[in-house]
mmCIF file of C-alpha atoms in Angstrom:
data_model
loop_
_atom_site.group_PDB
_atom_site.id
_atom_site.type_symbol
_atom_site.label_atom_id
_atom_site.label_comp_id
_atom_site.label_asym_id
_atom_site.label_seq_id
_atom_site.Cartn_x
_atom_site.Cartn_y
_atom_site.Cartn_z
ATOM 1 C CA ASP A 1 -0.102 0.189 0.096
ATOM 2 C CA ALA A 2 0.756 3.605 -0.366
ATOM 3 C CA LYS A 3 2.884 4.292 3.049
ATOM 4 C CA THR A 4 0.462 6.334 5.196
ATOM 5 C CA THR A 5 1.720 8.661 7.935
ATOM 6 C CA GLN A 6 -1.118 9.866 10.970
ATOM 7 C CA PRO A 7 -0.639 10.896 13.953
ATOM 8 C CA PRO A 8 -0.672 8.436 16.929
ATOM 9 C CA SER A 9 -3.446 10.469 19.025
ATOM 10 C CA MET A 10 -5.696 13.020 18.874
ATOM 11 C CA ASP A 11 -8.150 14.461 21.456
ATOM 12 C CA CYS A 12 -11.555 16.165 20.701
ATOM 13 C CA ALA A 13 -14.469 17.549 22.479
ATOM 14 C CA GLU A 14 -17.891 15.921 22.454
ATOM 15 C CA GLY A 15 -20.036 18.062 19.976
ATOM 16 C CA ARG A 16 -17.068 19.657 18.098
ATOM 17 C CA ALA A 17 -15.854 18.786 14.365
ATOM 18 C CA ALA A 18 -12.782 16.092 14.679
ATOM 19 C CA ASN A 19 -10.265 16.838 11.926
ATOM 20 C CA LEU A 20 -7.985 13.986 11.311
ATOM 21 C CA PRO A 21 -4.994 14.081 8.867
ATOM 22 C CA CYS A 22 -3.469 11.729 6.609
ATOM 23 C CA ASN A 23 -0.360 11.858 4.446
ATOM 24 C CA HIS A 24 0.016 9.484 1.596
ATOM 25 C CA SER A 25 2.567 11.236 -0.650
ATOM 26 C CA THR A 26 3.623 8.482 -2.631
ATOM 27 C CA ILE A 27 -0.131 7.920 -3.700
ATOM 28 C CA SER A 28 -0.399 6.568 -7.527
ATOM 29 C CA GLY A 29 -2.901 8.303 -9.951
ATOM 30 C CA ASN A 30 -5.673 5.476 -9.572
ATOM 31 C CA GLU A 31 -5.301 4.569 -5.950
ATOM 32 C CA TYR A 32 -8.184 5.461 -3.585
ATOM 33 C CA VAL A 33 -8.209 6.914 -0.282
ATOM 34 C CA TYR A 34 -9.738 4.675 2.493
ATOM 35 C CA TRP A 35 -10.954 5.651 6.069
ATOM 36 C CA TYR A 36 -11.799 3.067 8.872
ATOM 37 C CA ARG A 37 -11.894 3.150 12.273
ATOM 38 C CA GLN A 38 -11.701 0.110 14.800
ATOM 39 C CA ILE A 39 -13.728 0.563 18.500
ATOM 40 C CA HIS A 40 -12.226 -1.448 21.089
ATOM 41 C CA SER A 41 -11.795 -5.078 19.699
ATOM 42 C CA GLN A 42 -14.951 -4.652 17.329
ATOM 43 C CA GLY A 43 -14.665 -5.116 13.710
ATOM 44 C CA PRO A 44 -12.725 -2.507 11.559
ATOM 45 C CA GLN A 45 -15.745 -0.109 10.120
ATOM 46 C CA TYR A 46 -15.786 1.356 6.746
ATOM 47 C CA ILE A 47 -16.191 5.286 7.368
ATOM 48 C CA ILE A 48 -15.586 6.876 3.663
ATOM 49 C CA HIS A 49 -13.169 6.283 0.237
ATOM 50 C CA GLY A 50 -12.078 8.894 -2.469
ATOM 51 C CA LEU A 51 -10.195 8.979 -5.181
ATOM 52 C CA LYS A 52 -9.891 12.773 -6.279
ATOM 53 C CA ASN A 53 -13.060 14.814 -5.028
ATOM 54 C CA ASN A 54 -14.054 15.649 -1.933
ATOM 55 C CA GLU A 55 -16.649 12.891 -0.396
ATOM 56 C CA THR A 56 -19.189 13.165 2.012
ATOM 57 C CA ASN A 57 -21.491 10.361 3.555
ATOM 58 C CA GLU A 58 -23.805 10.278 6.873
ATOM 59 C CA MET A 59 -20.628 9.156 8.974
ATOM 60 C CA ALA A 60 -18.109 11.778 7.577
ATOM 61 C CA SER A 61 -16.237 13.833 4.900
ATOM 62 C CA LEU A 62 -13.327 13.541 3.158
ATOM 63 C CA ILE A 63 -11.283 16.228 1.736
ATOM 64 C CA ILE A 64 -8.610 15.259 -0.367
ATOM 65 C CA THR A 65 -5.819 17.619 -1.565
ATOM 66 C CA GLU A 66 -5.790 18.769 -4.897
ATOM 67 C CA ASP A 67 -2.352 17.129 -5.465
ATOM 68 C CA ARG A 68 -3.486 13.889 -3.394
ATOM 69 C CA LYS A 69 -0.685 13.708 -1.282
ATOM 70 C CA SER A 70 -2.908 14.563 1.920
ATOM 71 C CA SER A 71 -6.686 13.910 3.056
ATOM 72 C CA THR A 72 -8.582 14.988 6.069
ATOM 73 C CA LEU A 73 -11.400 12.867 7.682
ATOM 74 C CA ILE A 74 -13.671 15.155 9.388
ATOM 75 C CA LEU A 75 -15.983 13.957 11.991
ATOM 76 C CA PRO A 76 -18.473 17.056 11.843
ATOM 77 C CA HIS A 77 -20.377 16.409 15.008
ATOM 78 C CA ALA A 78 -18.196 13.928 17.171
ATOM 79 C CA THR A 79 -19.559 12.282 20.094
ATOM 80 C CA LEU A 80 -18.244 9.827 23.038
ATOM 81 C CA ARG A 81 -19.297 6.974 20.271
ATOM 82 C CA ASP A 82 -16.827 7.715 17.862
ATOM 83 C CA THR A 83 -13.473 7.378 20.396
ATOM 84 C CA ALA A 84 -11.909 4.895 18.223
ATOM 85 C CA VAL A 85 -9.025 4.151 16.237
ATOM 86 C CA TYR A 86 -9.271 5.463 12.921
ATOM 87 C CA TYR A 87 -7.096 3.864 9.848
ATOM 88 C CA CYS A 88 -6.075 5.515 6.506
ATOM 89 C CA ILE A 89 -5.324 3.011 3.917
ATOM 90 C CA VAL A 90 -3.980 3.500 0.375
ATOM 91 C CA PRO A 91 -4.889 -0.356 -1.434
ATOM 92 C CA LEU A 92 -2.479 -0.312 -3.773
ATOM 93 C CA TYR A 93 -3.743 -0.847 -7.619
ATOM 94 C CA ASN A 94 -4.323 -4.106 -9.113
ATOM 95 C CA GLN A 95 -3.229 -6.134 -6.190
ATOM 96 C CA GLY A 96 -6.563 -8.181 -5.182
ATOM 97 C CA GLY A 97 -7.860 -5.128 -2.671
ATOM 98 C CA LYS A 98 -6.353 -6.414 0.802
ATOM 99 C CA LEU A 99 -6.049 -3.839 3.519
ATOM 100 C CA ILE A 100 -2.835 -3.034 5.130
ATOM 101 C CA PHE A 101 -3.239 -1.575 8.375
ATOM 102 C CA GLY A 102 -0.290 0.515 9.541
ATOM 103 C CA GLN A 103 -0.603 2.875 12.804
ATOM 104 C CA GLY A 104 -3.632 4.652 13.028
ATOM 105 C CA THR A 105 -4.815 7.804 15.197
ATOM 106 C CA GLU A 106 -6.350 6.892 18.616
ATOM 107 C CA LEU A 107 -9.097 9.717 18.749
ATOM 108 C CA SER A 108 -10.462 10.122 22.059
ATOM 109 C CA VAL A 109 -13.679 12.138 22.474
ATOM 110 C CA LYS A 110 -14.412 13.971 25.179
ATOM 111 C CA PRO A 111 -17.579 15.453 27.389
ATOM 112 C CA ALA B 1 -28.919 -4.580 6.567
ATOM 113 C CA ALA B 2 -27.445 -7.507 6.620
ATOM 114 C CA GLY B 3 -23.943 -7.562 7.546
ATOM 115 C CA VAL B 4 -20.841 -10.299 7.861
ATOM 116 C CA ILE B 5 -21.423 -13.433 10.001
ATOM 117 C CA GLN B 6 -18.483 -15.051 11.994
ATOM 118 C CA SER B 7 -19.096 -18.124 13.925
ATOM 119 C CA PRO B 8 -18.367 -18.830 16.866
ATOM 120 C CA ARG B 9 -17.812 -15.806 18.635
ATOM 121 C CA HIS B 10 -15.429 -17.185 21.172
ATOM 122 C CA LEU B 11 -13.158 -20.399 20.811
ATOM 123 C CA ILE B 12 -11.205 -21.766 23.552
ATOM 124 C CA LYS B 13 -8.350 -24.136 21.937
ATOM 125 C CA GLU B 14 -5.966 -26.383 23.660
ATOM 126 C CA LYS B 15 -2.013 -26.039 21.765
ATOM 127 C CA ARG B 16 -2.252 -29.153 19.014
ATOM 128 C CA GLU B 17 -5.365 -28.891 18.522
ATOM 129 C CA THR B 18 -7.723 -27.852 15.394
ATOM 130 C CA ALA B 19 -9.896 -24.704 15.397
ATOM 131 C CA THR B 20 -12.186 -23.803 12.663
ATOM 132 C CA LEU B 21 -13.643 -20.120 11.974
ATOM 133 C CA LYS B 22 -16.657 -19.366 9.770
ATOM 134 C CA CYS B 23 -17.535 -16.656 7.256
ATOM 135 C CA TYR B 24 -21.090 -15.866 5.824
ATOM 136 C CA PRO B 25 -20.603 -12.597 3.854
ATOM 137 C CA ILE B 26 -22.938 -10.389 3.115
ATOM 138 C CA PRO B 27 -25.690 -11.475 0.394
ATOM 139 C CA ARG B 28 -23.941 -10.898 -3.374
ATOM 140 C CA HIS B 29 -20.605 -10.121 -2.152
ATOM 141 C CA ASP B 30 -18.137 -12.354 -3.527
ATOM 142 C CA THR B 31 -15.034 -11.501 -2.150
ATOM 143 C CA VAL B 32 -13.883 -12.569 1.196
ATOM 144 C CA TYR B 33 -10.881 -11.538 3.248
ATOM 145 C CA TRP B 34 -9.593 -13.101 6.540
ATOM 146 C CA TYR B 35 -7.502 -10.934 9.100
ATOM 147 C CA GLN B 36 -5.863 -11.496 12.260
ATOM 148 C CA GLN B 37 -5.292 -9.193 14.901
ATOM 149 C CA GLY B 38 -2.699 -10.134 17.622
ATOM 150 C CA PRO B 39 -3.328 -8.658 20.987
ATOM 151 C CA GLY B 40 -2.133 -4.509 21.190
ATOM 152 C CA GLN B 41 -1.720 -5.232 17.588
ATOM 153 C CA ASP B 42 -3.001 -3.920 14.281
ATOM 154 C CA PRO B 43 -5.398 -6.129 12.186
ATOM 155 C CA GLN B 44 -2.830 -8.101 9.354
ATOM 156 C CA PHE B 45 -4.082 -9.489 6.079
ATOM 157 C CA LEU B 46 -3.970 -13.289 6.038
ATOM 158 C CA ILE B 47 -5.901 -14.466 2.842
ATOM 159 C CA SER B 48 -8.582 -13.796 0.458
ATOM 160 C CA PHE B 49 -10.663 -15.477 -1.875
ATOM 161 C CA TYR B 50 -12.991 -14.137 -5.002
ATOM 162 C CA GLU B 51 -15.614 -16.265 -6.849
ATOM 163 C CA LYS B 52 -14.393 -19.282 -4.992
ATOM 164 C CA MET B 53 -10.564 -19.176 -6.210
ATOM 165 C CA GLN B 54 -7.521 -17.766 -4.012
ATOM 166 C CA SER B 55 -7.003 -14.153 -5.287
ATOM 167 C CA ASP B 56 -4.173 -13.445 -2.534
ATOM 168 C CA LYS B 57 -2.333 -14.607 -0.198
ATOM 169 C CA GLY B 58 -0.492 -12.739 2.687
ATOM 170 C CA SER B 59 1.195 -13.808 5.957
ATOM 171 C CA ILE B 60 -0.978 -16.852 6.486
ATOM 172 C CA PRO B 61 1.332 -19.618 8.406
ATOM 173 C CA ASP B 62 1.337 -22.971 6.484
ATOM 174 C CA ARG B 63 -0.683 -24.778 9.672
ATOM 175 C CA PHE B 64 -3.610 -23.087 8.206
ATOM 176 C CA SER B 65 -5.963 -23.207 4.989
ATOM 177 C CA ALA B 66 -8.899 -21.308 3.961
ATOM 178 C CA GLN B 67 -11.608 -21.926 1.302
ATOM 179 C CA GLN B 68 -14.355 -20.016 -0.252
ATOM 180 C CA PHE B 69 -17.555 -22.732 -0.901
ATOM 181 C CA SER B 70 -20.446 -22.191 -3.711
ATOM 182 C CA ASP B 71 -22.534 -19.903 -1.415
ATOM 183 C CA TYR B 72 -19.528 -17.534 -1.148
ATOM 184 C CA HIS B 73 -18.904 -18.401 2.730
ATOM 185 C CA SER B 74 -15.289 -19.140 3.704
ATOM 186 C CA GLU B 75 -13.697 -21.535 6.749
ATOM 187 C CA LEU B 76 -10.203 -20.668 8.039
ATOM 188 C CA ASN B 77 -8.815 -24.118 9.411
ATOM 189 C CA MET B 78 -6.169 -23.860 11.828
ATOM 190 C CA SER B 79 -3.951 -26.864 12.888
ATOM 191 C CA SER B 80 -1.617 -27.735 15.569
ATOM 192 C CA LEU B 81 -2.935 -24.674 17.074
ATOM 193 C CA GLU B 82 0.095 -22.519 19.263
ATOM 194 C CA LEU B 83 0.120 -20.246 22.233
ATOM 195 C CA GLY B 84 0.962 -17.410 19.696
ATOM 196 C CA ASP B 85 -1.966 -18.182 17.002
ATOM 197 C CA SER B 86 -4.229 -16.480 20.153
ATOM 198 C CA ALA B 87 -5.734 -13.655 18.687
ATOM 199 C CA LEU B 88 -9.100 -11.533 16.746
ATOM 200 C CA TYR B 89 -9.860 -13.198 13.456
ATOM 201 C CA PHE B 90 -12.033 -11.183 11.525
ATOM 202 C CA CYS B 91 -13.634 -11.448 8.335
ATOM 203 C CA ALA B 92 -14.262 -9.136 5.384
ATOM 204 C CA SER B 93 -16.887 -9.168 2.589
ATOM 205 C CA SER B 94 -16.762 -6.810 -0.588
ATOM 206 C CA LEU B 95 -18.414 -7.046 -4.441
ATOM 207 C CA GLY B 96 -14.664 -7.537 -5.676
ATOM 208 C CA THR B 97 -11.343 -7.227 -5.394
ATOM 209 C CA ALA B 98 -11.314 -3.574 -7.461
ATOM 210 C CA THR B 99 -9.509 -1.316 -4.956
ATOM 211 C CA PHE B 100 -13.098 0.858 -5.721
ATOM 212 C CA TYR B 101 -14.886 -1.621 -3.126
ATOM 213 C CA GLU B 102 -15.103 -1.173 0.093
ATOM 214 C CA GLN B 103 -14.491 -3.919 2.404
ATOM 215 C CA TYR B 104 -17.233 -4.585 5.176
ATOM 216 C CA PHE B 105 -15.794 -6.320 8.309
ATOM 217 C CA GLY B 106 -17.677 -9.200 11.087
ATOM 218 C CA PRO B 107 -17.756 -8.874 14.097
ATOM 219 C CA GLY B 108 -14.744 -11.448 14.632
ATOM 220 C CA THR B 109 -13.587 -14.738 16.041
ATOM 221 C CA ARG B 110 -11.833 -14.195 19.318
ATOM 222 C CA LEU B 111 -9.467 -17.457 19.566
ATOM 223 C CA THR B 112 -7.619 -18.333 23.010
ATOM 224 C CA VAL B 113 -5.562 -21.037 22.575
ATOM 225 C CA THR B 114 -4.436 -22.416 26.254
#
């Protein structure tokens, strides 16, 4: 996978927006940026993915820079239930779709 | 909406025993991935199947084997269990192996080897 770099931990106040950054400077033009999260010992949960354009769904927004070398996951109104490890993953193109989980960001949402 | 089903949810085995983990993908999903997560570690890819054929293989021990059946469910067979095999095992399914298909994970099977 294209190597991704995320901060190891972040805090966010409940009700505020959580902005999680990810660097993927070696990403290729046809590789997608994916975000998953894992709440303690549960199965990883798909959040959102994108190629070039910004994306939004009911869970979050994904902002990808024009040069595609970095992205930001935005949780617009964080709740305590959003406390989890967030993984930014760029699966290699045409490599079967497997996900390589690296060090994610441990987000703590505090009251 | 239907999710990925894994069974059993918890399994306790002794060293040198065998274990079989089952995964039932979301309906119409033809691709299954297996991941292993040791204590305090990130999930690691083991093996995947597309249309009942092995599509990719990661760091899966030779003691482990897996297959995907005609109804697309998959089984991970683990023999000669070792203490180090104690982990969470996740199965994920998707519509295909192309990287624009997201994966949906099951709740996992917690295997404890004593």
